[in-house]
Amino acid sequence: MKQQYSIPALTESAYSDFPSARRKPIIGMTANHSDIDATIRDAYYKQVVAAGGVPVIIPPVTDCDVAINTLCHLDALILTGGGDYNPLWCDEQPSTKLHSINAVRDSAELLITRLAYNRQIPMLGICRGMQTLAMALGGHVEQDIYSNPSSQGEGRIKHSQDADRTEKSHTVTLRQDTTLYNIYGHAEIAVNSFHHQAVDDTGHLFRVAAKAPDGIIEAMESSEQKSILGVQWHPEWLGDDGLPIFQWLVERAEEYSEAKALHQRIVTLDTHCDTPMFFHQGVNFLTRDPRIKVDLHKMTEGHLDATTMVCYLPQPTTEHNGGPESHRDKTFADLVHFNIDSPKQYADFIFDEIAHFVEQKPDYLAFARTPDDIRRNKEAGKKSIVLGIENGLALEDDISNVEHFVKRGITYITLCHNGDNDICDSARGNNTHHGVSQFGAQVIGEMNRLGVMVDLSHAAEQSFYDAIDISATPIVCSHSNCRALCDHPRNLTDDQLRALAKAGGLAHITCYPGFLQKSGEATILDAVAHLHHAIDIMGIDHVGIGTDFDGDGGVPGINDASEVINFTIQLLRQRYSEEDIRKIWGGNWLRLMSQVQGSVHS
């Protein structure tokens, strides 16, 4: 009896060795709210413990500071069951069949769900929780599944059971290409059922994963390769039969936790984004602006340390220029949204605009010109903005302007865009110079002298090979994919990849859909496939990621800066080592940047 009530005996296992406990993922669970109580059924936390997680109950609080700080400590989130949603959240009036609503839960859970989604936190929605996912993320919930005339008839089954919660009362059919099917390995399973509402439209962020015999949607999962799953039944009451779903969530939580920790240890650098293209719309980089894919909030949510923000210059028609992407009979001033005539003036204006928002948040944001700048910024808790020029048109046929832009802080110049310019021929041009022009050779030499990386994304094949021969330092392709997987003139052939690696250069995979799949129907898995191919051809020391966000880059799973951690999760699933991921996420680029900048001579 003494041993049973002994406090030292309780703590004995914690201190019998070191460390006192191994790290387990933290699983938050939303609480119900009634009168003055915030509660949760014990079956939820018992299943989390059985699955290997650490359960934490989250009270329904609508304070954003509290919600965000809570999520910072979570590795996964369970949205639990409960009462009906207020239909006003769907801009609908209440049906006479509506049951009790819970205003305290509604707003708090919709808030934390949206915030968790933006942070790529794995989520499991159970019954009302599945409806929470739909309500928060673009789907729709039917107020009463028995009231819809199209849903009535002899085929309707009873979903609102009065049986014991552990009792299975009907079957559901699982789609065979889904997470649930992978969890259970069967096309049909039996479940319990305690609901009169259901999701009738998953929205585009989800797809149907299971249905009941009467067609009611019984499960949905992310359509973006994200770790989000909703089930209409209650697996927490199904013991060993329900446990696999909680084990899936805990495994995804461990994966997410590992990715977060890895991003803390390494530098993550995206080598190409086009956010300045949206400056004319008055976008605000310091808010979570829905018009752009890269801003301070999204970089923070995705654990992205640095982004290379380029000034893109559209290519007007010249006597040399043409091609399917050229702007015939247009001057440069016609093609930009500001009252600026000169490409050089335009680039200076864009860099001034970037400096304006960097100066507004000096504690969180800073420019970086060197690898050491990026590392120092990370240590200080600041995101880095690295500058580049996309299209050497900015030089205005004046070699001295290379030095001018070096003084502005640029790290690379993409020699051309979608049209031949005075420097070289474009992959979408007319073969004006048959490669790099005489002036272009001088530009490359000056870039070498001043420590500027030579970027051949967008260049014609002959321009690419000419630049390799001309440049005294290795060249880069900041945002280019593999032609072997997608036959597009902007992509690099295997021979180009081999030549690039042999010369010590880099190819950074981009997320532009049309460069991943000819159809444009691409996902994060296609981006990973292009990276795999580049590694197979070039080796791990010659690859990286340049998303092309805000330049039409972005696919489901890695569609903006908040989602870059998903790419790391995919790499971890493929068993890439930490050192390999470090190289992919900027290590290779920083090494070459140091090499190029270290070669500067007067």
Coordinates of C-alpha atoms in Angstrom, one line a residue:
M1 CA 0.0 0.0 0.0
K2 CA 2.8 2.4 0.9
Q3 CA 4.4 1.8 -2.6
Q4 CA 1.1 2.5 -4.3
Y5 CA 0.9 6.0 -2.7
S6 CA 4.6 6.8 -2.9
I7 CA 5.6 10.0 -4.8
P8 CA 9.2 8.8 -5.2
A9 CA 7.8 5.6 -6.7
L10 CA 5.8 7.7 -9.2
T11 CA 8.9 9.5 -10.4
E12 CA 11.4 6.6 -10.3
S13 CA 11.1 5.7 -14.0
A14 CA 11.7 9.3 -15.0
Y15 CA 15.0 9.5 -13.2
S16 CA 16.4 6.0 -13.6
D17 CA 18.3 7.0 -16.7
F18 CA 19.1 10.1 -18.8
P19 CA 17.4 11.7 -20.6
S20 CA 14.4 11.4 -18.3
A21 CA 12.1 11.0 -21.4
R22 CA 12.5 10.7 -25.1
R23 CA 11.0 13.5 -27.2
K24 CA 7.4 12.7 -28.4
P25 CA 5.3 14.9 -30.7
I26 CA 2.9 17.3 -29.0
I27 CA -0.7 16.7 -30.2
G28 CA -3.2 19.5 -29.5
M29 CA -6.8 18.6 -29.1
T30 CA -9.6 21.2 -29.3
A31 CA -11.9 21.2 -26.2
N32 CA -15.7 21.4 -26.1
H33 CA -17.3 24.2 -24.3
S34 CA -20.4 24.1 -22.1
D35 CA -21.6 26.7 -19.6
I36 CA -18.3 27.3 -17.7
D37 CA -16.5 24.1 -18.6
A38 CA -13.9 23.4 -21.3
T39 CA -13.9 19.6 -21.6
I40 CA -12.8 16.7 -23.8
R41 CA -13.8 13.0 -23.9
D42 CA -11.1 10.8 -22.5
A43 CA -11.1 8.6 -25.5
Y44 CA -9.3 11.3 -27.5
Y45 CA -6.3 11.6 -25.3
K46 CA -6.1 7.9 -24.5
Q47 CA -5.8 7.2 -28.3
V48 CA -3.1 9.9 -28.6
V49 CA -1.1 8.3 -25.8
A50 CA -1.5 4.8 -27.3
A51 CA -0.3 6.1 -30.6
G52 CA 2.9 7.6 -29.1
G53 CA 2.0 11.2 -28.8
V54 CA 1.7 13.7 -26.0
P55 CA -1.9 15.1 -25.7
V56 CA -2.5 18.7 -24.9
I57 CA -6.0 20.1 -24.5
I58 CA -6.6 23.5 -26.3
P59 CA -9.4 25.7 -24.8
P60 CA -11.5 27.6 -27.2
V61 CA -9.8 31.0 -27.2
T62 CA -10.1 33.6 -30.0
D63 CA -7.1 35.7 -29.0
C64 CA -4.7 35.5 -32.0
D65 CA -1.6 35.8 -29.8
V66 CA -2.7 32.9 -27.8
A67 CA -3.6 30.8 -30.8
I68 CA -0.3 31.5 -32.6
N69 CA 1.8 30.8 -29.5
T70 CA -0.1 27.6 -28.9
L71 CA 0.6 26.4 -32.5
C72 CA 4.3 27.2 -32.1
H73 CA 4.5 24.4 -29.6
L74 CA 2.3 21.8 -31.4
D75 CA 3.4 19.2 -33.9
A76 CA -0.2 18.2 -34.9
L77 CA -3.7 19.2 -34.2
I78 CA -6.9 17.2 -33.6
L79 CA -10.2 19.0 -34.2
T80 CA -12.7 17.1 -32.0
G81 CA -16.4 16.3 -32.3
G82 CA -19.3 18.3 -30.9
G83 CA -22.3 20.4 -31.8
D84 CA -23.4 22.1 -35.0
Y85 CA -21.9 25.1 -36.6
N86 CA -23.7 28.4 -36.8
P87 CA -24.8 28.5 -40.5
L88 CA -24.1 32.2 -40.6
W89 CA -20.5 31.2 -41.1
C90 CA -21.7 29.9 -44.5
D91 CA -23.9 33.0 -45.0
E92 CA -27.0 30.7 -44.5
Q93 CA -30.0 31.0 -42.3
P94 CA -30.6 28.2 -39.8
S95 CA -32.6 25.1 -40.9
T96 CA -35.4 24.0 -38.6
K97 CA -33.4 20.7 -38.3
L98 CA -30.4 22.5 -36.9
H99 CA -29.3 21.3 -33.4
S100 CA -27.5 23.3 -30.8
I101 CA -24.7 25.6 -31.9
N102 CA -21.6 26.7 -30.0
A103 CA -20.5 30.2 -30.6
V104 CA -17.5 29.9 -28.3
R105 CA -16.1 26.9 -30.2
D106 CA -17.0 28.1 -33.7
S107 CA -14.8 31.2 -33.9
A108 CA -11.9 29.7 -31.9
E109 CA -11.7 26.5 -34.0
L110 CA -12.1 28.2 -37.3
L111 CA -9.3 30.6 -36.3
I112 CA -6.9 28.0 -35.1
T113 CA -7.6 25.8 -38.2
R114 CA -6.7 28.5 -40.6
L115 CA -3.6 29.4 -38.7
A116 CA -2.5 25.7 -38.5
Y117 CA -3.2 25.3 -42.2
N118 CA -0.9 28.2 -43.0
R119 CA 1.8 26.7 -40.9
Q120 CA 1.5 23.3 -42.5
I121 CA 0.7 21.6 -39.2
P122 CA -0.7 18.1 -39.6
M123 CA -4.4 17.9 -38.7
L124 CA -7.0 15.3 -38.0
G125 CA -10.7 16.4 -38.0
I126 CA -13.1 14.0 -36.3
C127 CA -16.9 14.4 -37.0
R128 CA -17.5 18.1 -36.2
G129 CA -13.8 18.4 -36.7
M130 CA -14.0 17.3 -40.3
Q131 CA -16.7 19.9 -40.7
T132 CA -14.4 22.4 -39.1
L133 CA -11.8 21.7 -41.8
A134 CA -14.4 22.3 -44.5
M135 CA -15.9 25.4 -43.0
A136 CA -12.4 27.0 -42.4
L137 CA -10.9 26.0 -45.7
G138 CA -13.4 26.6 -48.5
G139 CA -15.8 23.6 -48.3
H140 CA -19.5 23.4 -47.2
V141 CA -21.4 21.6 -44.5
E142 CA -25.0 20.5 -45.0
Q143 CA -27.1 21.6 -42.0
D144 CA -29.1 18.4 -41.9
I145 CA -28.4 15.4 -44.2
Y146 CA -32.0 14.2 -43.8
S147 CA -33.6 17.4 -44.9
N148 CA -32.3 17.5 -48.4
P149 CA -34.9 16.0 -50.8
S150 CA -32.2 14.6 -53.1
S151 CA -30.8 12.7 -50.1
Q152 CA -34.0 11.1 -49.0
G153 CA -35.4 7.8 -50.0
E154 CA -35.1 4.1 -49.2
G155 CA -31.3 4.2 -49.7
R156 CA -30.7 6.6 -46.8
I157 CA -29.0 4.9 -43.8
K158 CA -29.1 6.0 -40.1
H159 CA -26.1 8.2 -39.4
S160 CA -27.2 9.6 -36.0
Q161 CA -27.1 6.3 -34.0
D162 CA -28.2 5.9 -30.4
A163 CA -26.0 2.8 -30.0
D164 CA -23.0 2.5 -27.8
R165 CA -20.1 4.7 -29.1
T166 CA -17.9 1.6 -29.5
E167 CA -20.5 0.0 -31.8
K168 CA -19.9 -0.1 -35.5
S169 CA -23.2 0.7 -37.3
H170 CA -22.5 0.9 -41.0
T171 CA -19.7 0.6 -43.6
V172 CA -17.7 3.1 -45.6
T173 CA -16.0 2.6 -48.9
L174 CA -12.4 4.0 -49.2
R175 CA -10.9 5.3 -52.4
Q176 CA -7.9 3.1 -53.1
D177 CA -5.5 6.0 -53.9
T178 CA -6.0 7.7 -50.5
T179 CA -4.3 8.0 -47.1
L180 CA -7.1 6.0 -45.4
Y181 CA -6.7 3.1 -47.8
N182 CA -3.0 3.1 -47.1
I183 CA -3.7 3.1 -43.4
Y184 CA -6.2 0.3 -43.4
G185 CA -5.3 -1.7 -46.5
H186 CA -9.0 -2.4 -47.2
A187 CA -11.5 -0.9 -49.6
E188 CA -14.3 -1.2 -47.0
I189 CA -14.3 -0.7 -43.2
A190 CA -17.1 -0.6 -40.6
V191 CA -17.5 2.5 -38.5
N192 CA -19.6 4.1 -35.8
S193 CA -21.8 7.0 -36.7
F194 CA -23.2 9.9 -34.6
H195 CA -24.1 12.9 -36.8
H196 CA -26.9 14.6 -38.6
Q197 CA -24.6 17.0 -40.5
A198 CA -22.0 16.2 -43.0
V199 CA -19.6 17.9 -45.5
D200 CA -21.3 18.0 -48.9
D201 CA -18.6 20.0 -50.7
T202 CA -15.0 19.5 -49.7
G203 CA -13.7 22.5 -51.6
H204 CA -10.7 22.5 -53.8
L205 CA -8.2 22.0 -50.9
F206 CA -9.6 18.6 -50.2
R207 CA -10.8 15.5 -52.0
V208 CA -13.3 12.8 -51.0
A209 CA -11.6 9.8 -49.4
A210 CA -14.5 7.7 -48.3
K211 CA -18.3 7.5 -48.7
A212 CA -21.1 5.7 -46.9
P213 CA -23.4 3.4 -48.9
D214 CA -26.0 6.3 -49.3
G215 CA -23.4 8.6 -50.8
I216 CA -22.7 10.7 -47.7
I217 CA -19.0 11.9 -47.6
E218 CA -17.4 10.0 -44.7
A219 CA -13.8 11.1 -45.1
M220 CA -11.7 13.7 -46.9
E221 CA -8.0 14.4 -47.2
S222 CA -5.8 17.1 -48.6
S223 CA -5.6 17.5 -52.3
E224 CA -2.2 19.2 -51.9
Q225 CA -0.1 16.3 -50.6
K226 CA -0.5 17.8 -47.1
S227 CA -0.9 15.9 -43.8
I228 CA -4.6 16.7 -43.3
L229 CA -7.3 14.1 -42.9
G230 CA -11.0 14.4 -41.8
V231 CA -13.3 11.5 -40.9
Q232 CA -17.0 11.7 -40.1
W233 CA -17.0 8.8 -37.7
H234 CA -15.4 8.6 -34.2
P235 CA -12.2 6.5 -34.3
E236 CA -11.3 7.5 -30.7
W237 CA -14.1 5.1 -29.5
L238 CA -13.1 2.2 -31.7
G239 CA -10.1 1.0 -29.7
D240 CA -7.5 -0.9 -31.8
D241 CA -9.6 -0.5 -34.9
G242 CA -9.5 3.3 -34.5
L243 CA -5.9 3.5 -33.4
P244 CA -4.2 3.4 -36.9
I245 CA -5.6 6.9 -37.7
F246 CA -4.0 8.3 -34.5
Q247 CA -0.8 6.5 -35.3
W248 CA -0.8 8.1 -38.8
L249 CA -1.2 11.5 -37.2
V250 CA 1.6 10.9 -34.7
E251 CA 3.9 9.8 -37.5
R252 CA 3.1 12.9 -39.5
A253 CA 3.6 15.0 -36.3
E254 CA 7.1 13.4 -35.8
E255 CA 7.9 14.2 -39.5
Y256 CA 6.8 17.8 -39.1
S257 CA 8.7 18.2 -35.9
E258 CA 11.8 16.8 -37.6
A259 CA 11.5 19.2 -40.5
K260 CA 11.0 22.2 -38.2
A261 CA 14.1 21.3 -36.2
L262 CA 16.1 20.8 -39.3
H263 CA 15.1 24.2 -40.6
Q264 CA 16.4 25.7 -37.4
R265 CA 19.8 24.1 -37.9
I266 CA 20.3 24.9 -41.6
V267 CA 20.0 27.9 -43.9
T268 CA 17.1 27.7 -46.2
L269 CA 17.4 29.9 -49.3
D270 CA 15.0 30.2 -52.3
T271 CA 17.1 31.5 -55.2
H272 CA 14.4 33.1 -57.3
C273 CA 11.1 35.0 -56.6
D274 CA 9.4 37.7 -58.6
T275 CA 7.4 39.5 -55.9
P276 CA 8.4 43.0 -57.2
M277 CA 6.2 42.3 -60.2
F278 CA 3.2 43.0 -57.9
F279 CA 4.5 46.3 -56.5
H280 CA 2.2 48.2 -58.8
Q281 CA -0.8 46.7 -57.0
G282 CA 0.3 48.3 -53.7
V283 CA 1.1 45.0 -52.1
N284 CA 2.4 45.0 -48.5
F285 CA 5.3 42.6 -47.9
L286 CA 4.9 43.1 -44.1
T287 CA 1.3 41.7 -44.0
R288 CA 0.0 38.3 -45.0
D289 CA -0.9 39.7 -48.4
P290 CA -3.1 37.3 -50.5
R291 CA -1.9 38.9 -53.7
I292 CA 1.7 37.7 -53.3
K293 CA 3.3 34.3 -52.6
V294 CA 6.3 35.7 -50.7
D295 CA 5.9 38.0 -47.7
L296 CA 7.3 38.2 -44.2
H297 CA 4.5 36.2 -42.7
K298 CA 4.7 33.4 -45.2
M299 CA 8.5 33.2 -45.0
T300 CA 8.1 32.8 -41.2
E301 CA 5.3 30.2 -41.5
G302 CA 7.3 28.1 -44.0
H303 CA 10.6 28.5 -42.0
L304 CA 12.3 30.1 -45.0
D305 CA 15.4 32.1 -44.0
A306 CA 16.2 33.9 -47.3
T307 CA 14.7 34.7 -50.6
T308 CA 16.4 36.1 -53.7
M309 CA 14.0 38.8 -54.9
V310 CA 14.7 39.8 -58.5
C311 CA 13.9 42.8 -60.5
Y312 CA 12.3 41.3 -63.6
L313 CA 12.5 43.4 -66.8
P314 CA 10.2 42.6 -69.7
Q315 CA 11.9 42.3 -73.0
P316 CA 10.6 44.8 -75.7
T317 CA 11.0 44.3 -79.4
T318 CA 14.4 45.4 -80.7
E319 CA 16.0 45.0 -84.1
H320 CA 17.6 41.8 -82.8
N321 CA 14.7 40.5 -80.8
G322 CA 11.8 38.3 -81.5
G323 CA 10.3 34.9 -80.5
P324 CA 6.9 33.8 -79.3
E325 CA 7.2 35.7 -76.0
S326 CA 8.5 39.0 -77.3
H327 CA 6.4 42.2 -77.1
R328 CA 6.2 43.3 -80.7
D329 CA 5.8 47.0 -81.3
K330 CA 6.2 47.8 -77.6
T331 CA 8.8 50.0 -75.9
F332 CA 10.1 49.2 -72.4
A333 CA 8.0 52.0 -71.0
D334 CA 4.9 50.4 -72.5
L335 CA 5.6 47.2 -70.6
V336 CA 6.1 48.4 -67.1
H337 CA 3.4 49.7 -64.7
F338 CA 5.3 52.7 -63.5
N339 CA 6.1 55.9 -65.4
I340 CA 9.7 54.9 -66.1
D341 CA 11.3 54.9 -69.5
S342 CA 14.7 53.3 -68.8
P343 CA 15.5 49.7 -67.8
K344 CA 18.2 50.9 -65.5
Q345 CA 16.0 53.4 -63.8
Y346 CA 13.3 50.8 -63.4
A347 CA 15.7 48.4 -61.7
D348 CA 16.9 51.1 -59.4
F349 CA 13.2 52.0 -58.6
I350 CA 12.4 48.4 -57.7
F351 CA 15.4 48.1 -55.4
D352 CA 14.4 51.3 -53.7
E353 CA 10.9 49.9 -53.2
I354 CA 12.4 46.7 -51.6
A355 CA 14.6 48.8 -49.4
H356 CA 11.5 50.7 -48.2
F357 CA 9.8 47.7 -46.7
V358 CA 13.1 46.3 -45.4
E359 CA 13.7 49.5 -43.5
Q360 CA 10.2 49.3 -41.9
K361 CA 11.0 46.0 -40.0
P362 CA 14.8 46.1 -39.2
D363 CA 14.3 43.7 -36.3
Y364 CA 12.9 41.0 -38.5
L365 CA 14.2 41.7 -42.1
A366 CA 17.5 42.6 -43.6
F367 CA 19.3 42.7 -46.9
A368 CA 22.1 40.1 -47.5
R369 CA 24.8 40.3 -50.1
T370 CA 27.1 37.5 -48.9
P371 CA 26.7 34.1 -47.4
D372 CA 27.9 35.5 -44.1
D373 CA 25.2 38.2 -44.2
I374 CA 22.6 35.4 -44.5
R375 CA 24.0 33.4 -41.7
R376 CA 24.3 36.5 -39.4
N377 CA 20.7 37.5 -40.2
K378 CA 19.5 34.0 -39.3
E379 CA 21.3 34.0 -36.0
A380 CA 19.7 37.4 -35.3
G381 CA 16.3 36.1 -36.1
K382 CA 16.0 38.1 -39.3
K383 CA 14.8 37.0 -42.7
S384 CA 17.2 37.9 -45.6
I385 CA 16.3 39.6 -48.8
V386 CA 18.9 38.8 -51.5
L387 CA 18.8 40.9 -54.7
G388 CA 19.1 39.8 -58.3
I389 CA 18.3 41.0 -61.8
E390 CA 16.3 39.0 -64.3
N391 CA 17.2 40.1 -67.7
G392 CA 20.5 41.9 -68.5
L393 CA 18.5 44.5 -70.4
A394 CA 18.9 46.5 -67.1
L395 CA 22.5 47.1 -68.2
E396 CA 21.4 49.2 -71.1
D397 CA 24.4 48.1 -73.3
D398 CA 26.7 49.8 -70.8
I399 CA 29.3 47.6 -69.1
S400 CA 29.8 50.1 -66.3
N401 CA 26.2 49.4 -65.1
V402 CA 27.4 46.0 -63.8
E403 CA 29.3 47.8 -61.2
H404 CA 26.4 50.2 -60.6
F405 CA 24.2 47.3 -59.7
V406 CA 26.8 45.5 -57.6
K407 CA 26.8 48.7 -55.5
R408 CA 23.0 48.3 -55.2
G409 CA 23.7 44.8 -53.7
I410 CA 22.8 42.3 -56.5
T411 CA 24.2 38.8 -56.3
Y412 CA 23.4 37.5 -59.8
I413 CA 22.1 38.6 -63.2
T414 CA 20.0 36.3 -65.3
L415 CA 21.5 37.2 -68.7
C416 CA 18.2 37.2 -70.7
H417 CA 14.5 36.5 -70.4
N418 CA 11.9 35.4 -73.0
G419 CA 13.5 37.2 -75.9
D420 CA 17.0 37.8 -77.3
N421 CA 18.7 40.9 -75.9
D422 CA 22.1 42.5 -76.5
I423 CA 23.8 40.0 -74.3
C424 CA 22.7 36.6 -75.6
D425 CA 20.0 34.6 -77.2
S426 CA 17.0 33.4 -75.3
A427 CA 15.4 29.9 -75.2
R428 CA 12.3 31.6 -76.6
G429 CA 14.2 33.9 -79.0
N430 CA 15.3 34.1 -82.7
N431 CA 18.9 33.0 -82.4
T432 CA 20.0 36.6 -83.1
H433 CA 23.6 36.2 -81.9
H434 CA 24.0 32.4 -82.3
G435 CA 24.7 32.3 -78.5
V436 CA 26.4 35.0 -76.4
S437 CA 27.2 38.2 -78.2
Q438 CA 30.5 40.0 -78.2
F439 CA 29.0 42.5 -75.7
G440 CA 27.7 39.6 -73.7
A441 CA 31.2 38.1 -73.3
Q442 CA 32.3 41.5 -71.9
V443 CA 29.4 41.5 -69.5
I444 CA 30.3 38.0 -68.2
G445 CA 33.9 39.0 -67.8
E446 CA 32.9 42.1 -65.8
M447 CA 30.5 40.0 -63.7
N448 CA 33.4 37.6 -62.9
R449 CA 35.6 40.5 -62.0
L450 CA 33.0 42.0 -59.6
G451 CA 31.9 38.7 -58.0
V452 CA 28.4 38.5 -59.6
M453 CA 26.9 35.0 -60.3
V454 CA 26.2 34.4 -64.0
D455 CA 22.6 33.0 -64.3
L456 CA 21.6 31.2 -67.5
S457 CA 18.0 30.3 -66.7
H458 CA 16.0 31.4 -69.8
A459 CA 19.0 31.2 -72.1
A460 CA 19.2 29.3 -75.4
E461 CA 21.3 26.2 -75.4
Q462 CA 24.2 27.8 -77.4
S463 CA 24.1 30.8 -75.0
F464 CA 24.4 28.3 -72.1
Y465 CA 27.4 26.5 -73.6
D466 CA 29.1 29.8 -74.6
A467 CA 28.7 31.2 -71.1
I468 CA 30.3 28.1 -69.6
D469 CA 33.3 28.5 -71.9
I470 CA 33.5 32.3 -71.3
S471 CA 33.0 32.5 -67.6
A472 CA 35.9 32.2 -65.3
T473 CA 33.6 31.1 -62.5
P474 CA 30.9 28.4 -62.5
I475 CA 27.5 29.5 -63.9
V476 CA 24.1 28.9 -62.3
C477 CA 20.6 28.3 -63.5
S478 CA 18.6 29.8 -60.6
H479 CA 15.2 28.4 -61.7
S480 CA 15.3 25.7 -64.4
N481 CA 14.0 22.1 -64.6
C482 CA 14.8 18.9 -66.5
R483 CA 13.9 18.5 -70.1
A484 CA 14.0 14.8 -69.8
L485 CA 10.9 14.9 -67.6
C486 CA 9.2 17.9 -69.3
D487 CA 10.1 18.7 -72.9
H488 CA 10.1 22.5 -72.7
P489 CA 12.7 24.8 -74.3
R490 CA 13.2 26.5 -70.9
N491 CA 14.3 23.3 -69.3
L492 CA 17.8 21.8 -69.3
T493 CA 18.8 18.7 -71.2
D494 CA 20.7 16.0 -69.5
D495 CA 23.8 17.0 -71.5
Q496 CA 23.4 20.6 -70.2
L497 CA 23.1 19.3 -66.7
R498 CA 26.2 17.2 -67.1
A499 CA 28.1 20.1 -68.5
L500 CA 26.9 22.4 -65.7
A501 CA 28.1 20.0 -63.1
K502 CA 31.4 19.4 -64.8
A503 CA 32.0 23.1 -64.7
G504 CA 31.1 23.3 -61.0
G505 CA 27.8 25.0 -61.6
L506 CA 24.3 24.6 -60.2
A507 CA 20.8 23.9 -61.4
H508 CA 17.9 24.9 -59.1
I509 CA 14.6 23.3 -59.6
T510 CA 11.6 25.6 -60.0
C511 CA 7.9 25.2 -59.2
Y512 CA 6.5 26.7 -62.4
P513 CA 3.8 24.2 -63.5
G514 CA 4.5 24.3 -67.2
F515 CA 8.2 23.4 -66.6
L516 CA 7.2 20.5 -64.4
Q517 CA 4.5 18.9 -66.6
K518 CA 3.6 19.7 -70.2
S519 CA 0.0 19.8 -69.2
G520 CA 0.7 22.2 -66.4
E521 CA -1.1 19.9 -64.0
A522 CA 1.7 19.5 -61.6
T523 CA 2.2 19.1 -57.8
I524 CA 5.0 19.1 -55.3
L525 CA 5.7 15.5 -56.2
D526 CA 6.6 16.6 -59.7
A527 CA 9.0 19.2 -58.3
V528 CA 10.6 16.5 -56.2
A529 CA 10.9 14.2 -59.3
H530 CA 12.8 16.9 -61.2
L531 CA 15.1 17.3 -58.3
H532 CA 15.7 13.6 -58.1
H533 CA 16.5 13.5 -61.8
A534 CA 18.9 16.5 -61.5
I535 CA 20.7 14.7 -58.7
D536 CA 20.9 11.5 -60.6
I537 CA 22.6 13.3 -63.5
M538 CA 24.6 16.0 -61.7
G539 CA 25.2 14.7 -58.1
I540 CA 23.9 16.2 -54.8
D541 CA 26.5 19.1 -54.9
H542 CA 25.0 20.8 -57.9
V543 CA 21.3 21.2 -57.2
G544 CA 18.9 23.5 -55.2
I545 CA 15.5 25.2 -55.3
G546 CA 14.5 28.4 -57.0
T547 CA 10.7 28.5 -56.7
D548 CA 9.8 31.3 -59.1
F549 CA 7.1 32.4 -56.6
D550 CA 5.2 35.4 -57.9
G551 CA 6.5 34.7 -61.4
D552 CA 3.7 32.1 -61.8
G553 CA 5.7 29.5 -59.8
G554 CA 3.8 27.4 -57.3
V555 CA 2.0 24.1 -57.4
P556 CA -0.2 22.3 -54.9
G557 CA 1.9 21.4 -51.9
I558 CA 4.5 24.2 -52.4
N559 CA 2.4 27.1 -53.7
D560 CA 3.9 29.9 -51.6
A561 CA 6.7 30.6 -49.1
S562 CA 4.6 29.3 -46.2
E563 CA 4.7 25.8 -47.8
V564 CA 8.4 25.4 -48.4
I565 CA 8.7 23.2 -45.3
N566 CA 6.6 20.7 -47.2
F567 CA 9.4 20.2 -49.6
T568 CA 11.7 19.3 -46.7
I569 CA 9.1 16.8 -45.5
Q570 CA 9.0 15.2 -48.9
L571 CA 12.9 15.0 -48.8
L572 CA 12.8 13.4 -45.4
R573 CA 10.3 10.8 -46.7
Q574 CA 12.8 10.0 -49.4
R575 CA 15.4 9.4 -46.7
Y576 CA 17.6 12.3 -47.7
S577 CA 20.2 13.0 -45.0
E578 CA 20.5 16.3 -43.2
E579 CA 23.6 17.2 -45.0
D580 CA 22.0 16.5 -48.4
I581 CA 19.0 18.7 -47.4
R582 CA 21.3 21.4 -46.2
K583 CA 23.0 21.4 -49.7
I584 CA 19.7 21.4 -51.5
W585 CA 18.2 24.2 -49.4
G586 CA 21.0 26.7 -50.1
G587 CA 24.2 25.1 -49.0
N588 CA 25.4 24.5 -52.5
W589 CA 24.4 28.0 -53.6
L590 CA 26.1 29.7 -50.6
R591 CA 29.3 27.7 -51.4
L592 CA 29.3 28.8 -55.0
M593 CA 28.4 32.4 -54.0
S594 CA 31.5 32.4 -51.7
Q595 CA 33.6 31.1 -54.5
V596 CA 32.3 33.7 -57.0
Q597 CA 32.6 36.6 -54.6
G598 CA 36.0 35.4 -53.4
S599 CA 37.3 35.6 -57.0
V600 CA 36.9 39.4 -57.1
H601 CA 39.9 41.2 -58.4
S602 CA 40.6 44.7 -59.6

